Short mmCIF file of C-alpha atoms in Angstrom, two decimals:
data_model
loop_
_atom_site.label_atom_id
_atom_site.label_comp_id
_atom_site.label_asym_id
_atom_site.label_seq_id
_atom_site.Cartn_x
_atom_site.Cartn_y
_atom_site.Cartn_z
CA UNK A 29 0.00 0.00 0.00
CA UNK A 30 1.25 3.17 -1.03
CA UNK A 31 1.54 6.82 0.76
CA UNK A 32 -1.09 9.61 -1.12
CA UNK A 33 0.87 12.26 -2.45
CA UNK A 34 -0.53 15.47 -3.09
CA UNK A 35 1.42 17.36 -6.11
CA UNK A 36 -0.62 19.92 -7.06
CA UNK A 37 -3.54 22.66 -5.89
CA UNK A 38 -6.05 24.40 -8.39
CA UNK A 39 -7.68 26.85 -6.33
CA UNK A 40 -11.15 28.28 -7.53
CA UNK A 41 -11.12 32.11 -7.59
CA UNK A 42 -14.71 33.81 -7.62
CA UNK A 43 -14.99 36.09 -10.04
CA UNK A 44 -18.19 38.32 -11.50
CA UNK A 45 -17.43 38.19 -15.28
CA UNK A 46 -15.45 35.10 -16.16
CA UNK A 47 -14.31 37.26 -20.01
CA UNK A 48 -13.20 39.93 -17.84
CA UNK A 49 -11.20 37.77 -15.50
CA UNK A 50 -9.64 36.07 -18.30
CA UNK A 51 -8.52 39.12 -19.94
CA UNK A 52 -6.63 40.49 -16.79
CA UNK A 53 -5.13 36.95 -15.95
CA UNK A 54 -3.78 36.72 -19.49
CA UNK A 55 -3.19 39.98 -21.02
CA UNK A 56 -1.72 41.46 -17.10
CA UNK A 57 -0.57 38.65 -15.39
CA UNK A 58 1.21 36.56 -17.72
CA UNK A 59 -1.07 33.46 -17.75
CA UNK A 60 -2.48 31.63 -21.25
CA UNK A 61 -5.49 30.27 -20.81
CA UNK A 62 -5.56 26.42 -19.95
CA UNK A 63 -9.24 25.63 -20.31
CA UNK A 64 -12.52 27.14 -20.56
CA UNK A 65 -16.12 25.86 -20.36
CA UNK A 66 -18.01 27.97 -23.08
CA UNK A 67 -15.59 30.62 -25.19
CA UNK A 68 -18.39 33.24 -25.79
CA UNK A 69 -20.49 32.91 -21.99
CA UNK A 70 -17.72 31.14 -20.05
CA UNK A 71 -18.72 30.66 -16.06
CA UNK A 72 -15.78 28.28 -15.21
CA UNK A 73 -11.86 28.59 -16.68
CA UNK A 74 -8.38 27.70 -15.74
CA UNK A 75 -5.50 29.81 -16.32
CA UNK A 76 -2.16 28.71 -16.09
CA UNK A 77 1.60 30.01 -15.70
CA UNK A 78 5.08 28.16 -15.54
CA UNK A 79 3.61 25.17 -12.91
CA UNK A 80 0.41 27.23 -11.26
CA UNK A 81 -2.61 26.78 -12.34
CA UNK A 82 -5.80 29.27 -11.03
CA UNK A 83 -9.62 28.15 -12.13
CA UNK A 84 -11.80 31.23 -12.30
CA UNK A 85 -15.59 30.85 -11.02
CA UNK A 86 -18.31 33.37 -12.22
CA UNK A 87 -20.90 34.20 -9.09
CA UNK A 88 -24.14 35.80 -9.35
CA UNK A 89 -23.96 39.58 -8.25
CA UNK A 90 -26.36 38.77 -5.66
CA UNK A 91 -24.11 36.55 -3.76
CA UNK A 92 -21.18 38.31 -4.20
CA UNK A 93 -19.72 40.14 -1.12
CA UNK A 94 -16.62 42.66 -1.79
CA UNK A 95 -15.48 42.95 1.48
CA UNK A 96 -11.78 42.72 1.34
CA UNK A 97 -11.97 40.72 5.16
CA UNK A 98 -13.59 37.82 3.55
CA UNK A 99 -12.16 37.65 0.00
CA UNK A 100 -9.94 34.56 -0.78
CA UNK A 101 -6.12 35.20 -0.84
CA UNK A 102 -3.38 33.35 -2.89
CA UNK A 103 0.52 32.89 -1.67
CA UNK A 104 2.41 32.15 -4.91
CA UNK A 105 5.84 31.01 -4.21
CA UNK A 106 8.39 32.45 -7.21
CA UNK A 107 12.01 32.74 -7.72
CA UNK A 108 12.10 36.47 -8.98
CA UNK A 109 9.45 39.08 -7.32
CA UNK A 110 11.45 41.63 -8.17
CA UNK A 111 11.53 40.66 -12.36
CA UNK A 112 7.74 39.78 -11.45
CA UNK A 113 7.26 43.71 -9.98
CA UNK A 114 9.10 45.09 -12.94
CA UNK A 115 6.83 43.06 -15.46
CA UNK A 116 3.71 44.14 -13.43
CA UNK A 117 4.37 47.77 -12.94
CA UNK A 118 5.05 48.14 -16.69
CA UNK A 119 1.04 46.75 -17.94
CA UNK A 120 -0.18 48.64 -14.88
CA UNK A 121 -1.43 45.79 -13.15
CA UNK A 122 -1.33 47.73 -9.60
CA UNK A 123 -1.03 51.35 -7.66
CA UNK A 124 1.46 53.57 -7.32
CA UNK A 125 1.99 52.66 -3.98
CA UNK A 126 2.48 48.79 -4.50
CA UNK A 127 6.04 48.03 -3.58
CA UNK A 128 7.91 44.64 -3.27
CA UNK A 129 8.43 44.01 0.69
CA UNK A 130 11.10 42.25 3.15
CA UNK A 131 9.08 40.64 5.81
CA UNK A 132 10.18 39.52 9.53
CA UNK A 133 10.11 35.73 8.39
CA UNK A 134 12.80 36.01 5.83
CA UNK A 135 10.46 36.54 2.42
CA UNK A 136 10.36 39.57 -0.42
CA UNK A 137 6.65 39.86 -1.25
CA UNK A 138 4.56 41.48 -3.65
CA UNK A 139 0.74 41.75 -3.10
CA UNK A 140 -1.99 43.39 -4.76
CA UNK A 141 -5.42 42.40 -5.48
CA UNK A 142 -7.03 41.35 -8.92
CA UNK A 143 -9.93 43.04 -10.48
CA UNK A 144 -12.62 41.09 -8.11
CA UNK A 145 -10.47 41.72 -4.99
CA UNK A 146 -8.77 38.53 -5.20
CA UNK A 147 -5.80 38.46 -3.30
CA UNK A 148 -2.63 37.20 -4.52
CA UNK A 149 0.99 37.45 -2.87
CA UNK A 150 3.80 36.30 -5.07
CA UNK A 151 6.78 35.83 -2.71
CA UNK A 152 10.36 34.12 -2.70
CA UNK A 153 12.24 33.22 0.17
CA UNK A 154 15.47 35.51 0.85
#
């Protein structure tokens, strides 16, 4: 009998317009789009960079909540934040005031939320 091994995650982002989701992912982020369920009305993708993978999740306005306490929030390990900031900050993906950060427990971390206020971290170890 052998162990389980877990060797990957796919986490499910909600999102309010799948299209729009895509677009940012791809065209801001980096990603290419790995699958989709319908290309003109799509309410489930995945979207996919080097060995990540994020599946995008439309949710009915009515259920959606925007407050920034209860949104879900990604930490992306990567080998470069600073490259990663550089590409970022050139398509705009973030404000002014978004800066790449040394933190108490050794990592340089760059966080900014998506356009549903989606949280996502990239972050190396130092």
């Amino acid at each position: 009998m052998s162990n389980a091994i877990m060797h990957q995650i796919h986490p499910v982002l909600p999102v309010q317009n799948v299209l729009a989701a895509l677009f940012f992912y791809t065209q801001k982020l980096g990603f290419e789009i790995a699958f989709v369920d319908d290309p003109k009305d799509p309410k489930y993708a995945g979207v996919k960079r080097d060995h990540i993978e994020i599946h995008l999740q439309w949710y009915d306005e009515k259920e959606w909540d925007f407050n920034a306490d209860n949104r879900p929030m990604l930490r992306i390990a990567t080998q470069n934040v600073d490259y990663l900031y550089q590409e970022y900050n050139f398509k705009r993906v973030f404000k002014e005031k978004t800066v790449v950060k040394s933190t108490d427990w050794g990592t340089k971390e760059l966080s900014f939320y998506d356009l549903f206020k989606n949280g996502l971290t990239f972050y190396q170890n130092i």
